[in-house]
Coordinates of C-alpha atoms in Angstrom, one line a residue:
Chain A
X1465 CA 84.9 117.9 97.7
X1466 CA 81.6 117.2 95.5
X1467 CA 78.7 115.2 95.6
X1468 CA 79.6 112.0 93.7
X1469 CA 76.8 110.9 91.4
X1470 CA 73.7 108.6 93.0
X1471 CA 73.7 106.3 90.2
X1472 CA 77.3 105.5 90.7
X1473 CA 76.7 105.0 94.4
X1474 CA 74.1 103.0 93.8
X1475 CA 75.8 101.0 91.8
X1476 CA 78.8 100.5 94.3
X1477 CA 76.2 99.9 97.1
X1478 CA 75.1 96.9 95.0
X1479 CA 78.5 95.3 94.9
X1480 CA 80.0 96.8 91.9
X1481 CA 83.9 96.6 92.9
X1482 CA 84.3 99.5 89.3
X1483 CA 81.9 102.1 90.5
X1484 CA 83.5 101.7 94.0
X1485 CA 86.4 102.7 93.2
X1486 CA 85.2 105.8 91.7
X1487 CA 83.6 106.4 95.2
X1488 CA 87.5 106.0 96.4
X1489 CA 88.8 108.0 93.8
X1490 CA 86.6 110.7 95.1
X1491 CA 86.8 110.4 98.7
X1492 CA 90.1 108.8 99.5
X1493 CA 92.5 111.6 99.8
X1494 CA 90.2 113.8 102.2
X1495 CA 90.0 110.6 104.2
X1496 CA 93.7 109.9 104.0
X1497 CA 94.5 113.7 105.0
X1498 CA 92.5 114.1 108.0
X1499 CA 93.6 110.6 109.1
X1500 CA 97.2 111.8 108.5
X1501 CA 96.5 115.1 110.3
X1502 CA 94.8 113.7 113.4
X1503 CA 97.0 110.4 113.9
X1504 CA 100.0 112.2 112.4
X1505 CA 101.8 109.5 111.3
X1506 CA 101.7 108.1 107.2
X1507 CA 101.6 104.4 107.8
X1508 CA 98.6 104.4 110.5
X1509 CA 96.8 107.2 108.2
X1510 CA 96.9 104.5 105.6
X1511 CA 95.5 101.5 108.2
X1512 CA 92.6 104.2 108.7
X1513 CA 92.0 105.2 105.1
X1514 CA 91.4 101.2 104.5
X1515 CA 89.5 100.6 107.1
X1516 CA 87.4 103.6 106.2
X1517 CA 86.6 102.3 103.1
X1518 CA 86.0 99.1 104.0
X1519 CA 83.7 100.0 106.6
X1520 CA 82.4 102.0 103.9
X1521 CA 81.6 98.9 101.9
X1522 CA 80.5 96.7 104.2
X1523 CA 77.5 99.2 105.4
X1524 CA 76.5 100.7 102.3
X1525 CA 73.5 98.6 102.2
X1526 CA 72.5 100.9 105.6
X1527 CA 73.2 104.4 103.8
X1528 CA 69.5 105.3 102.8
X1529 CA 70.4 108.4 100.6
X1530 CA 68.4 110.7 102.9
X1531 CA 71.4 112.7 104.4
X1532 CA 74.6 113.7 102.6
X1533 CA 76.5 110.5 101.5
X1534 CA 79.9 113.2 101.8
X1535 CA 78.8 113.5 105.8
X1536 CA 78.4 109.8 106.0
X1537 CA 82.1 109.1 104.8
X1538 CA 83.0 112.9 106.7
X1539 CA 81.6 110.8 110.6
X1540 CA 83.1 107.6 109.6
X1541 CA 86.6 109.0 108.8
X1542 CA 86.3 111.2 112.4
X1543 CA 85.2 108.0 114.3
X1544 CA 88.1 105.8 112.8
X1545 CA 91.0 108.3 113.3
X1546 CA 89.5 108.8 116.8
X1547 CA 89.2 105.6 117.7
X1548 CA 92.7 105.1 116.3
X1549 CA 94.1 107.8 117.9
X1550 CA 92.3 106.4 121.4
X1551 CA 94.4 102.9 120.6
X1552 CA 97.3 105.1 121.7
X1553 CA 100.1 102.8 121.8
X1554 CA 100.1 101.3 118.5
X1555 CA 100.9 105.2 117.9
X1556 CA 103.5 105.5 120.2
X1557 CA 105.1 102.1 118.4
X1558 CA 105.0 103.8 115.2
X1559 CA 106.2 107.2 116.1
X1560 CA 108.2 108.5 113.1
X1561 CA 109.9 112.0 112.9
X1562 CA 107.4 114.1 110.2
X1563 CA 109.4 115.1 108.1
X1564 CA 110.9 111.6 107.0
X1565 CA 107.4 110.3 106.5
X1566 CA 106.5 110.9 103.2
X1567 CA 107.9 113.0 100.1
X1568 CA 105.8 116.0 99.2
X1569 CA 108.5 116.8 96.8
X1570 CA 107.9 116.8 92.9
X1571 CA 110.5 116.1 90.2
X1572 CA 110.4 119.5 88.5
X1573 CA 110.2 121.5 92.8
X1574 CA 113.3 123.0 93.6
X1575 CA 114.7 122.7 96.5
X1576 CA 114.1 125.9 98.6
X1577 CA 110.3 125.0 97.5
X1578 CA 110.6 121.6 99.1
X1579 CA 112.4 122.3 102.1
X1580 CA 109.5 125.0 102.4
X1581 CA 106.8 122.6 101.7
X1582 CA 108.5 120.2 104.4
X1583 CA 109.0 122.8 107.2
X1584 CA 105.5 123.7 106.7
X1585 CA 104.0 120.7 106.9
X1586 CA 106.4 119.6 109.8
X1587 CA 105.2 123.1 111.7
X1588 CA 101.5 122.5 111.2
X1589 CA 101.7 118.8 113.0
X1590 CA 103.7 120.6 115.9
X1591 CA 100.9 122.9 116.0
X1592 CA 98.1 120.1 115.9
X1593 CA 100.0 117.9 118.5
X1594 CA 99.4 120.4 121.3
X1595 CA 95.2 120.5 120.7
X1596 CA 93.0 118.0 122.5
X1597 CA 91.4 115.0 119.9
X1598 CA 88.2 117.3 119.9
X1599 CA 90.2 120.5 118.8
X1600 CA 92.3 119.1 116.6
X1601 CA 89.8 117.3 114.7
X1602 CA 87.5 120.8 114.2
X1603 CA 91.0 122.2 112.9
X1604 CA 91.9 119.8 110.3
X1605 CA 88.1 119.6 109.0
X1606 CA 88.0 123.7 108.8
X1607 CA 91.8 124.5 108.4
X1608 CA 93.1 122.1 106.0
X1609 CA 89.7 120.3 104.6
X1610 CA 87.8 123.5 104.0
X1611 CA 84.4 122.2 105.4
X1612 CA 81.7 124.3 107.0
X1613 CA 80.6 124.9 110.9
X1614 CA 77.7 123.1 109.4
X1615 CA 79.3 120.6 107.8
X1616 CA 81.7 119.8 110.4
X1617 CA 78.5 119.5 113.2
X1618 CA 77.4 117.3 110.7
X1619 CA 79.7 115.2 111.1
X1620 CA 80.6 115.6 114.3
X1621 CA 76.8 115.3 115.7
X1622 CA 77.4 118.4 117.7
X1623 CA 75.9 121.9 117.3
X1624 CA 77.6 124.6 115.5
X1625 CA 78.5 126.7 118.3
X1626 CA 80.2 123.3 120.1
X1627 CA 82.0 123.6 116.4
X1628 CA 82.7 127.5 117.2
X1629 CA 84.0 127.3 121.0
X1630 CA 86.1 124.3 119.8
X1631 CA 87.7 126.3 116.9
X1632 CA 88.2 129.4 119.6
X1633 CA 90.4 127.3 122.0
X1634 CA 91.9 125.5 119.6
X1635 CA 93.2 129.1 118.1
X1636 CA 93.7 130.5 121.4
X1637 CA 96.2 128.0 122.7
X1638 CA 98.0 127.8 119.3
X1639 CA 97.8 131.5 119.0
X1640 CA 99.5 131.8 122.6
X1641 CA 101.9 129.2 121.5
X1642 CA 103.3 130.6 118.6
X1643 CA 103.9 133.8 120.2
X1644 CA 105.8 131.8 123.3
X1645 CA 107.1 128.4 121.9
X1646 CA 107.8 128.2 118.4
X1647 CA 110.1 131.4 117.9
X1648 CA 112.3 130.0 120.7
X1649 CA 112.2 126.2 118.7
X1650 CA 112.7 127.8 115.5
Chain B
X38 CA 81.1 146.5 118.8
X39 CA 82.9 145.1 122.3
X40 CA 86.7 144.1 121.9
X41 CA 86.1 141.0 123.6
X42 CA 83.2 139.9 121.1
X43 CA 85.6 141.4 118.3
X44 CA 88.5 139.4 118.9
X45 CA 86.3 135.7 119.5
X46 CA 84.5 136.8 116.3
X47 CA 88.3 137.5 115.0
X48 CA 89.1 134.0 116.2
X49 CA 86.5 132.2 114.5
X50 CA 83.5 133.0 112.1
X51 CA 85.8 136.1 110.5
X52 CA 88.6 134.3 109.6
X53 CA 86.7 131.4 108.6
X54 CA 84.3 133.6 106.5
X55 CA 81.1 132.7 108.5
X56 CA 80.3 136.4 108.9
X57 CA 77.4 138.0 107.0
X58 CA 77.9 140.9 105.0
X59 CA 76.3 143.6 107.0
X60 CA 78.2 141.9 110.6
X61 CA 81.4 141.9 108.7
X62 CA 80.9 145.5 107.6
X63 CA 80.4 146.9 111.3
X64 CA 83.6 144.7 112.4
X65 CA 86.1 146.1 110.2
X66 CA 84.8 148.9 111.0
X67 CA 85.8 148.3 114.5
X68 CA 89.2 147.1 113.3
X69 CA 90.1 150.5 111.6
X70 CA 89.6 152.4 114.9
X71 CA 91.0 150.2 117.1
X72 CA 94.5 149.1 117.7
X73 CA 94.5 146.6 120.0
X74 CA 92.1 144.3 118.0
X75 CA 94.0 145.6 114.9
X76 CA 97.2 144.0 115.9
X77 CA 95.5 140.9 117.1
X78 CA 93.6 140.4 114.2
X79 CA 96.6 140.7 112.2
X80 CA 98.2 138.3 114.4
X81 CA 96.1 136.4 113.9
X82 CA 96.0 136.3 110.1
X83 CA 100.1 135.7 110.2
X84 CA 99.9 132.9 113.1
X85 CA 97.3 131.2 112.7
X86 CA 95.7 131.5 108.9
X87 CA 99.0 131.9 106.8
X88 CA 100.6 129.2 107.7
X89 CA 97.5 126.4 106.8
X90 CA 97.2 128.2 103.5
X91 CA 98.6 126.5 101.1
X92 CA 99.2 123.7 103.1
X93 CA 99.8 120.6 100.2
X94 CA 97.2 117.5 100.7
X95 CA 99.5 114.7 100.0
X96 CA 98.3 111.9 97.2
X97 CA 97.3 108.6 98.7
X98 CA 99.9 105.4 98.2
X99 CA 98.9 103.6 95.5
X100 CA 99.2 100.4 97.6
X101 CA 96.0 101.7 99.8
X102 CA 93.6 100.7 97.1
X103 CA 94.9 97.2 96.5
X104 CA 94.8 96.9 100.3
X105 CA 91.2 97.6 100.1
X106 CA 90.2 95.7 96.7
X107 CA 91.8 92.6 97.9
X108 CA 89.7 92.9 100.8
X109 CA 86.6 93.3 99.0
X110 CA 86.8 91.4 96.3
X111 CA 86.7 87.9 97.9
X112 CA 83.1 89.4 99.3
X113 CA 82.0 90.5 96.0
X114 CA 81.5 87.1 94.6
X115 CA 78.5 85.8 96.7
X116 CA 77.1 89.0 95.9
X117 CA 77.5 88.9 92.5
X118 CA 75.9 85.4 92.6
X119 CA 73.0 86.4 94.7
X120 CA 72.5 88.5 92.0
X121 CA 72.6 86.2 89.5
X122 CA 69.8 84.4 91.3
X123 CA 67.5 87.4 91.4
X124 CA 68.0 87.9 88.0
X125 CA 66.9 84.5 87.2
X126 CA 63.9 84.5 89.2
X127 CA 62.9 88.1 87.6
X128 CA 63.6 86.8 84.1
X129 CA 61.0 83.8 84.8
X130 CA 58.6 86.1 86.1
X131 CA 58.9 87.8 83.4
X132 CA 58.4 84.5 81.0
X133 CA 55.2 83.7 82.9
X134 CA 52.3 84.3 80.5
X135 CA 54.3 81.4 78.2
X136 CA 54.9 79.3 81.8
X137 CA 51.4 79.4 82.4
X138 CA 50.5 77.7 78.8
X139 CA 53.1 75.1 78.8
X140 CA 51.9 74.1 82.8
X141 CA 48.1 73.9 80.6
X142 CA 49.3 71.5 77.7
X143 CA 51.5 69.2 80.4
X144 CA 48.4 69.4 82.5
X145 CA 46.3 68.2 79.5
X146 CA 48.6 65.7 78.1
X147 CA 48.6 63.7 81.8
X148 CA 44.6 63.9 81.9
X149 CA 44.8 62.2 78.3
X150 CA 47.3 59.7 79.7
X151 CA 45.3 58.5 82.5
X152 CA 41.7 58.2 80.6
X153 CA 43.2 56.5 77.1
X154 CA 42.2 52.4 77.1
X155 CA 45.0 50.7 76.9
X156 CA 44.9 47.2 74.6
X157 CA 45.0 43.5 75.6
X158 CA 42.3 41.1 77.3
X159 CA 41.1 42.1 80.6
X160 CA 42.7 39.6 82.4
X161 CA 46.6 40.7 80.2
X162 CA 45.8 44.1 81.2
X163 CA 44.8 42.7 85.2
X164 CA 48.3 40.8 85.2
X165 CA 51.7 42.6 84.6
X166 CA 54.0 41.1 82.4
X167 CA 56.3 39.7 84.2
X168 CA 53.9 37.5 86.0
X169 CA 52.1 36.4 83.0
X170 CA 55.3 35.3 81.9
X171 CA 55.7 33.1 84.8
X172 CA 52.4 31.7 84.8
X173 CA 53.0 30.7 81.0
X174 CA 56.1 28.8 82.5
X175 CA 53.9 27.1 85.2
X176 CA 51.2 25.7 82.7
X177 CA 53.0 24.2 80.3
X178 CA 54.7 20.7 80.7
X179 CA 58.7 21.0 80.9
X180 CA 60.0 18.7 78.1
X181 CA 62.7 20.7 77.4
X182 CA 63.9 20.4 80.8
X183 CA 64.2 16.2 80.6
X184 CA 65.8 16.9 77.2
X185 CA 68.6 19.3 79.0
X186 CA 69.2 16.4 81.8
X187 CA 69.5 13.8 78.6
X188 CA 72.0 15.6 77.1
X189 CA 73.5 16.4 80.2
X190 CA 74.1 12.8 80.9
X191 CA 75.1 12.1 77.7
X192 CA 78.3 14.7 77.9
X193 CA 79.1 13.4 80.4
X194 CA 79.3 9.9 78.7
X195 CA 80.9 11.9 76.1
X196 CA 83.6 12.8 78.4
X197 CA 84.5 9.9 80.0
X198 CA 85.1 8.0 76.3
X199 CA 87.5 10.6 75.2
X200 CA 89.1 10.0 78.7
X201 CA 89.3 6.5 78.0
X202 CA 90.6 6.7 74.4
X203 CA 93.3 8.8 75.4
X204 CA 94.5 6.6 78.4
X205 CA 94.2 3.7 75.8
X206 CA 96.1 5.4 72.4
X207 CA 98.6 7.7 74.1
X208 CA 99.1 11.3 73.5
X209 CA 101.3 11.1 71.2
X210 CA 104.1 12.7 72.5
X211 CA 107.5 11.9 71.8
X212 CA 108.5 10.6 75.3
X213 CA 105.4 8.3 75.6
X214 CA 106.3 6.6 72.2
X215 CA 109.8 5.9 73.7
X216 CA 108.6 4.3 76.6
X217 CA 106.2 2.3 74.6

């Protein structure tokens, strides 16, 4: 994800509702990933993508431009889904197989290449569901986002080995899980 | 190079691609001669890396963003006024140089105002002109006040003799000449 321009932050920081939405444009499907990775459910990963932005909005008087804006939206994202995630039972209410949430499919896919694309996506939420909040998250910003150590202690305000021990568990337990659940599930 | 610091590097910074050259170097290194972190390395690739790869990143609903601009939007006004009002106040500051000059001619004018003799007697310029009005009223004798009682009385005279004629000659409807 790159650096969107300071002018056009600057403008959206002084109210403009145009250049904001180039801010969204930019940011809003890495927010609405993670937040469907770590809640792992469509409809509450859209709650948290709004209420991302519009927390985004209502502080961006605060954001100084001395650190990254990228990390800014990177903590806030984090801090929403976790706090989401925390809510618990809103979760629970909402609980929706994966598969039938949302269709990755495209007019001109096949379908072996959907069905593929389904039972992927369907495999790697099994796999995230059996992490802790703090493993999980350090997977979807490395695995599926593509961020840094640094980037991710960045946003996590924790020290890039906390980033590395976190990644090793996580990997660990998933590793020892696909060799003992998933070829008995699948 | 240990096994057990092969297979946590394995697990994190060489998958990930966090490794520098020369440290990546000496563990593949490691990897060709030994089959035990071999196989877990590969393992690791088909378990844990292969099945993220790929992985599609789903759009966002349209419906998000209008979420999110109708809950803006409403806010966006006062700011926008706000900044209506800064710009107004910059734009005078701007304008003062030509603010200053016309504050020097008002200035001026008033001082000329207040020192220009105005005309008229002293005691006319003393008196206000309503109450030189009334004293006018007070001095002179009120003949045109006995004239307005005169002719007063004299309506009144006026009225009672057209009372009187028509008591005495009728209306002159058709019913009264009937009767009489």
């Amino acid at each position: 994800m790159q650096e969107i321009e300071r002018e056009i932050l600057e403008r959206a920081a002084a109210g403009d509702v145009n250049a904001f939405e180039e801010v969204y444009k930019a940011y809003s499907r890495f927010v609405y990933n993670v937040a469907l990775r770590m809640c792992r459910n469509n409809e509450i990963a859209q709650d948290v993508t709004q209420d991302v932005f519009i927390t985004v909005y209502d502080k961006f008087d605060k954001f100084r431009f001395e650190s990254s804006f990228k990390t800014w939206v990177y903590r806030i994202t984090v801090n929403t889904s976790i706090n989401t995630l925390k809510k618990g039972s809103k979760m629970r209410d909402k609980s929706v197989s994966f598969d039938d949430q949302y269709d990755y499919g495209q007019a001109a896919d096949s379908m072996p290449e959907k069905i593929q694309r389904e039972e992927q996506a369907a495999l790697i939420d099994r796999l995230l569901g059996y992490l802790n909040t703090d493993q999980r998250t350090c997977m979807v910003l490395r695995n599926i986002e593509g961020l840094s150590y640094e980037e991710i202690a960045e946003a996590l305000k924790i020290p890039i080995n906390t980033v590395r021990s976190r990644l090793k568990r996580a990997r660990e337990k998933l590793l020892q899980i696909r060799n003992e659940v998933i070829p008995n599930e699948v | 190079m240990k096994c057990e610091k092969v297979k946590e590097l394995v697990l994190t910074d060489y998958v990930d691609g966090q490794l520098e050259m020369a440290e990546k170097a000496r563990l593949e290194e490691h990897l060709k001669t030994c089959a035990g972190c071999h196989e877990f390395a590969q393992s690791v690739e088909k378990e844990l890396v292969a099945p993220f790869a790929g992985l599609e990143r789903p759009e966002v609903p349209p419906v998000v963003w209008q979420n999110i601009r109708t809950a803006i939007v409403p806010e966006e006004e006062p700011k926008q006024a706000w900044t209506a009002v800064i710009r107004f106040l910059e734009y005078l500051k701007s304008l003062r140089p030509a603010l200053l000059i016309l504050a020097g001619v008002v200035f001026v004018f008033m001082l000329s105002t207040l020192f220009t003799k105005p005309a008229g007697t002293p005691e006319q310029i003393a008196q206000p002109p309503v109450v030189q009005q009334q004293l006018a009223v007070q001095e002179s004798p009120s003949s045109t006040d006995e004239l307005t009682v005169e002719t007063y009385l004299a309506s009144l005279d006026d009225d009672y003799d057209d009372v009187y004629d028509l008591a005495e000659n009728g209306y002159g409807t058709a019913i009264e000449e009937y009767f009489l």
